[in-house]
Amino acid sequence: MKILPNSKKAALFLLVAALMACGRGKDDNAGSFPENFSTLDDASKVSFVMKHASPDSVARFLCDASLGKVPQGKIDTLAIAVAYAYENYADSALMAFSQEFDDYSSNLPLDQKMRIYSMAGTSDPQRLGYELGLEYVSHIRANRMSVADIRKELEAFKRACANDSDTYRRFIKGFKTVLKVDHGKDLPEEVYKSFIDY
């Protein structure tokens, strides 16, 4: 890895910190990394970011870079990148990384969340759709989603599952199961009526 002079390191740190804190999902982050950053392997990319950003920022970077939202810092194998972070963080840093990775990935739009879970290898592929469906009502509630918001996200998810109809079918089954159990609680009745027989 190319060693940067201290002044460049400081400037780079500020750019990366600003990117991670404010620019989540922004495409315009070229120049935030060294020139050779895109040629590094995944572990080296994670190592660099770990040295220049907080653990929670690293977690967000891994999610966004794996989804292609960080063009110069694309992570090709999320499972390797996450394993590297877990192996090289300890104590409170490890807890902060782990918590933010879980929180950030679980609050992504449904299609992106499925991709992160698949790439991270954290879920059994046979159960992934069902688990996403079981979690989805909580996502709707936390994000105060309207029926239109839900429809839009379900359409994007269906497109993402175009080559995997089993995952989509399992998702719908899990989603409808929770809606039936949850019916009458704090979600608008329109949500239940629109999706309980979806």
mmCIF file of C-alpha atoms in Angstrom:
data_model
loop_
_atom_site.group_PDB
_atom_site.id
_atom_site.type_symbol
_atom_site.label_atom_id
_atom_site.label_comp_id
_atom_site.label_asym_id
_atom_site.label_seq_id
_atom_site.Cartn_x
_atom_site.Cartn_y
_atom_site.Cartn_z
ATOM 1 C CA MET A 1 0.000 0.000 0.000
ATOM 2 C CA LYS A 2 1.277 3.472 -0.881
ATOM 3 C CA ILE A 3 2.406 5.469 2.170
ATOM 4 C CA LEU A 4 1.052 9.009 2.218
ATOM 5 C CA PRO A 5 2.782 12.020 3.781
ATOM 6 C CA ASN A 6 1.244 13.211 7.074
ATOM 7 C CA SER A 7 -0.446 16.259 5.514
ATOM 8 C CA LYS A 8 -2.078 14.076 2.869
ATOM 9 C CA LYS A 9 -3.105 11.570 5.530
ATOM 10 C CA ALA A 10 -4.796 14.317 7.532
ATOM 11 C CA ALA A 11 -6.613 15.654 4.477
ATOM 12 C CA LEU A 12 -7.648 12.164 3.466
ATOM 13 C CA PHE A 13 -8.900 11.418 6.970
ATOM 14 C CA LEU A 14 -11.112 14.508 6.869
ATOM 15 C CA LEU A 15 -12.477 13.562 3.454
ATOM 16 C CA VAL A 16 -13.228 9.991 4.479
ATOM 17 C CA ALA A 17 -14.770 11.105 7.787
ATOM 18 C CA ALA A 18 -16.976 13.641 6.000
ATOM 19 C CA LEU A 19 -17.951 11.063 3.409
ATOM 20 C CA MET A 20 -18.893 8.497 6.015
ATOM 21 C CA ALA A 21 -20.755 10.933 8.256
ATOM 22 C CA CYS A 22 -22.620 12.932 5.654
ATOM 23 C CA GLY A 23 -22.355 11.338 2.254
ATOM 24 C CA ARG A 24 -24.000 7.980 2.765
ATOM 25 C CA GLY A 25 -24.812 6.578 -0.625
ATOM 26 C CA LYS A 26 -23.358 9.509 -2.564
ATOM 27 C CA ASP A 27 -21.701 8.650 -5.845
ATOM 28 C CA ASP A 28 -19.412 11.649 -5.923
ATOM 29 C CA ASN A 29 -16.602 10.489 -3.672
ATOM 30 C CA ALA A 30 -13.744 10.114 -6.127
ATOM 31 C CA GLY A 31 -10.671 11.694 -4.610
ATOM 32 C CA SER A 32 -11.491 10.448 -1.117
ATOM 33 C CA PHE A 33 -9.023 7.593 -1.445
ATOM 34 C CA PRO A 34 -5.453 7.186 -2.684
ATOM 35 C CA GLU A 35 -5.024 6.813 -6.440
ATOM 36 C CA ASN A 36 -4.351 3.076 -6.204
ATOM 37 C CA PHE A 37 -7.279 2.355 -3.885
ATOM 38 C CA SER A 38 -9.424 0.670 -6.534
ATOM 39 C CA THR A 39 -6.605 -1.789 -7.302
ATOM 40 C CA LEU A 40 -6.290 -2.999 -3.704
ATOM 41 C CA ASP A 41 -7.814 -6.280 -2.591
ATOM 42 C CA ASP A 42 -10.815 -6.140 -0.263
ATOM 43 C CA ALA A 43 -8.828 -6.734 2.936
ATOM 44 C CA SER A 44 -6.400 -3.907 2.057
ATOM 45 C CA LYS A 45 -9.301 -1.545 1.355
ATOM 46 C CA VAL A 46 -10.840 -2.364 4.727
ATOM 47 C CA SER A 47 -7.466 -1.978 6.443
ATOM 48 C CA PHE A 48 -7.037 1.492 4.941
ATOM 49 C CA VAL A 49 -10.520 2.667 5.906
ATOM 50 C CA MET A 50 -10.139 1.207 9.432
ATOM 51 C CA LYS A 51 -7.048 3.404 9.896
ATOM 52 C CA HIS A 52 -8.846 6.553 8.766
ATOM 53 C CA ALA A 53 -12.434 6.253 10.016
ATOM 54 C CA SER A 54 -14.408 5.197 13.077
ATOM 55 C CA PRO A 55 -15.744 1.626 13.341
ATOM 56 C CA ASP A 56 -19.315 2.712 12.627
ATOM 57 C CA SER A 57 -18.155 4.545 9.499
ATOM 58 C CA VAL A 58 -16.277 1.437 8.389
ATOM 59 C CA ALA A 59 -19.479 -0.600 8.742
ATOM 60 C CA ARG A 60 -21.395 1.855 6.552
ATOM 61 C CA PHE A 61 -18.527 1.938 4.050
ATOM 62 C CA LEU A 62 -18.582 -1.861 3.726
ATOM 63 C CA CYS A 63 -22.313 -1.897 3.029
ATOM 64 C CA ASP A 64 -22.203 0.969 0.542
ATOM 65 C CA ALA A 65 -19.024 -0.232 -1.195
ATOM 66 C CA SER A 66 -20.456 -3.737 -1.568
ATOM 67 C CA LEU A 67 -23.581 -2.305 -3.165
ATOM 68 C CA GLY A 68 -21.485 -0.331 -5.660
ATOM 69 C CA LYS A 69 -22.240 3.056 -4.111
ATOM 70 C CA VAL A 70 -18.525 3.812 -3.684
ATOM 71 C CA PRO A 71 -17.176 3.420 -7.228
ATOM 72 C CA GLN A 72 -13.499 3.810 -6.370
ATOM 73 C CA GLY A 73 -13.823 1.582 -3.312
ATOM 74 C CA LYS A 74 -15.953 -1.313 -4.585
ATOM 75 C CA ILE A 75 -15.858 -4.311 -2.248
ATOM 76 C CA ASP A 76 -16.066 -7.533 -4.263
ATOM 77 C CA THR A 77 -16.408 -10.075 -1.446
ATOM 78 C CA LEU A 78 -18.313 -8.675 1.521
ATOM 79 C CA ALA A 79 -17.842 -11.816 3.634
ATOM 80 C CA ILE A 80 -14.039 -11.419 3.418
ATOM 81 C CA ALA A 81 -14.225 -7.685 4.172
ATOM 82 C CA VAL A 82 -16.466 -8.186 7.208
ATOM 83 C CA ALA A 83 -14.285 -11.045 8.477
ATOM 84 C CA TYR A 84 -11.221 -8.800 8.209
ATOM 85 C CA ALA A 85 -12.918 -6.117 10.320
ATOM 86 C CA TYR A 86 -14.027 -8.680 12.925
ATOM 87 C CA GLU A 87 -10.510 -10.088 13.146
ATOM 88 C CA ASN A 88 -8.860 -6.676 13.534
ATOM 89 C CA TYR A 89 -11.227 -4.841 15.854
ATOM 90 C CA ALA A 90 -11.461 -5.551 19.560
ATOM 91 C CA ASP A 91 -13.629 -4.598 22.518
ATOM 92 C CA SER A 92 -15.666 -1.397 22.085
ATOM 93 C CA ALA A 93 -14.495 -0.866 18.488
ATOM 94 C CA LEU A 94 -15.705 -4.345 17.560
ATOM 95 C CA MET A 95 -19.036 -3.737 19.281
ATOM 96 C CA ALA A 96 -19.483 -0.383 17.515
ATOM 97 C CA PHE A 97 -18.658 -1.927 14.129
ATOM 98 C CA SER A 98 -20.947 -4.910 14.642
ATOM 99 C CA GLN A 99 -23.874 -2.830 15.910
ATOM 100 C CA GLU A 100 -23.652 -0.324 13.066
ATOM 101 C CA PHE A 101 -23.249 -3.027 10.423
ATOM 102 C CA ASP A 102 -26.423 -4.707 11.690
ATOM 103 C CA ASP A 103 -28.360 -1.448 12.094
ATOM 104 C CA TYR A 104 -27.298 0.107 8.813
ATOM 105 C CA SER A 105 -27.837 -3.008 6.712
ATOM 106 C CA SER A 106 -31.207 -3.748 8.316
ATOM 107 C CA ASN A 107 -32.454 -0.251 7.448
ATOM 108 C CA LEU A 108 -31.538 -0.397 3.774
ATOM 109 C CA PRO A 109 -34.301 -0.706 1.177
ATOM 110 C CA LEU A 110 -35.475 -4.289 0.914
ATOM 111 C CA ASP A 111 -33.667 -5.180 -2.325
ATOM 112 C CA GLN A 112 -30.352 -3.786 -1.023
ATOM 113 C CA LYS A 113 -30.828 -5.462 2.338
ATOM 114 C CA MET A 114 -31.287 -8.812 0.587
ATOM 115 C CA ARG A 115 -28.078 -8.262 -1.387
ATOM 116 C CA ILE A 116 -26.099 -7.389 1.757
ATOM 117 C CA TYR A 117 -27.417 -10.420 3.642
ATOM 118 C CA SER A 118 -26.627 -12.659 0.676
ATOM 119 C CA MET A 119 -23.132 -11.242 0.138
ATOM 120 C CA ALA A 120 -22.256 -11.305 3.843
ATOM 121 C CA GLY A 121 -23.248 -14.947 4.089
ATOM 122 C CA THR A 122 -25.057 -14.235 7.363
ATOM 123 C CA SER A 123 -28.270 -16.021 6.405
ATOM 124 C CA ASP A 124 -29.127 -19.458 5.151
ATOM 125 C CA PRO A 125 -30.014 -18.877 1.464
ATOM 126 C CA GLN A 126 -33.014 -21.196 1.844
ATOM 127 C CA ARG A 127 -34.410 -19.085 4.696
ATOM 128 C CA LEU A 128 -33.344 -15.613 3.573
ATOM 129 C CA GLY A 129 -36.622 -14.621 1.916
ATOM 130 C CA TYR A 130 -38.700 -15.870 4.819
ATOM 131 C CA GLU A 131 -36.523 -14.033 7.373
ATOM 132 C CA LEU A 132 -36.730 -10.805 5.355
ATOM 133 C CA GLY A 133 -40.505 -11.182 5.253
ATOM 134 C CA LEU A 134 -40.703 -11.715 9.011
ATOM 135 C CA GLU A 135 -38.623 -8.564 9.606
ATOM 136 C CA TYR A 136 -40.427 -6.384 7.096
ATOM 137 C CA VAL A 137 -43.327 -5.221 9.265
ATOM 138 C CA SER A 138 -40.817 -3.839 11.776
ATOM 139 C CA HIS A 139 -39.082 -2.035 8.892
ATOM 140 C CA ILE A 140 -42.418 -0.546 7.781
ATOM 141 C CA ARG A 141 -43.156 0.585 11.304
ATOM 142 C CA ALA A 142 -39.683 2.048 11.978
ATOM 143 C CA ASN A 143 -39.683 3.985 8.707
ATOM 144 C CA ARG A 144 -43.365 4.994 8.898
ATOM 145 C CA MET A 145 -43.897 3.764 5.373
ATOM 146 C CA SER A 146 -47.057 4.498 3.435
ATOM 147 C CA VAL A 147 -48.830 1.940 1.247
ATOM 148 C CA ALA A 148 -47.241 3.636 -1.794
ATOM 149 C CA ASP A 149 -43.774 3.379 -0.197
ATOM 150 C CA ILE A 150 -44.315 -0.306 0.528
ATOM 151 C CA ARG A 151 -45.552 -1.037 -2.996
ATOM 152 C CA LYS A 152 -42.525 0.717 -4.489
ATOM 153 C CA GLU A 153 -40.127 -1.243 -2.297
ATOM 154 C CA LEU A 154 -41.887 -4.560 -2.997
ATOM 155 C CA GLU A 155 -41.672 -3.911 -6.747
ATOM 156 C CA ALA A 156 -37.926 -3.210 -6.481
ATOM 157 C CA PHE A 157 -37.519 -6.356 -4.387
ATOM 158 C CA LYS A 158 -39.428 -8.448 -6.922
ATOM 159 C CA ARG A 159 -37.145 -7.148 -9.692
ATOM 160 C CA ALA A 160 -34.107 -8.005 -7.552
ATOM 161 C CA CYS A 161 -35.497 -11.537 -7.166
ATOM 162 C CA ALA A 162 -36.149 -11.969 -10.892
ATOM 163 C CA ASN A 163 -33.854 -15.005 -11.060
ATOM 164 C CA ASP A 164 -34.863 -16.312 -7.647
ATOM 165 C CA SER A 165 -38.627 -16.624 -7.426
ATOM 166 C CA ASP A 166 -38.312 -18.908 -4.369
ATOM 167 C CA THR A 167 -36.791 -16.113 -2.282
ATOM 168 C CA TYR A 168 -39.564 -13.737 -3.320
ATOM 169 C CA ARG A 169 -42.257 -16.338 -2.591
ATOM 170 C CA ARG A 170 -40.758 -17.050 0.850
ATOM 171 C CA PHE A 171 -40.560 -13.318 1.554
ATOM 172 C CA ILE A 172 -44.265 -12.835 0.781
ATOM 173 C CA LYS A 173 -45.133 -15.803 2.991
ATOM 174 C CA GLY A 174 -43.147 -14.379 5.931
ATOM 175 C CA PHE A 175 -44.520 -10.871 5.369
ATOM 176 C CA LYS A 176 -48.151 -12.034 5.281
ATOM 177 C CA THR A 177 -47.632 -14.238 8.354
ATOM 178 C CA VAL A 178 -46.481 -11.270 10.428
ATOM 179 C CA LEU A 179 -49.244 -9.019 9.072
ATOM 180 C CA LYS A 180 -51.839 -11.547 10.221
ATOM 181 C CA VAL A 181 -50.318 -11.807 13.696
ATOM 182 C CA ASP A 182 -49.752 -8.037 13.907
ATOM 183 C CA HIS A 183 -53.177 -7.001 12.556
ATOM 184 C CA GLY A 184 -54.909 -4.418 14.709
ATOM 185 C CA LYS A 185 -51.769 -3.010 16.290
ATOM 186 C CA ASP A 186 -50.305 0.388 15.449
ATOM 187 C CA LEU A 187 -49.951 0.266 11.651
ATOM 188 C CA PRO A 188 -52.642 1.998 9.577
ATOM 189 C CA GLU A 189 -55.481 -0.344 8.648
ATOM 190 C CA GLU A 190 -54.807 0.459 4.989
ATOM 191 C CA VAL A 191 -51.437 -1.331 5.255
ATOM 192 C CA TYR A 192 -53.064 -4.525 6.542
ATOM 193 C CA LYS A 193 -55.881 -4.387 3.966
ATOM 194 C CA SER A 194 -53.467 -3.772 1.089
ATOM 195 C CA PHE A 195 -50.978 -6.524 1.843
ATOM 196 C CA ILE A 196 -52.498 -9.224 4.043
ATOM 197 C CA ASP A 197 -53.678 -11.065 0.916
ATOM 198 C CA TYR A 198 -50.942 -9.754 -1.386
#
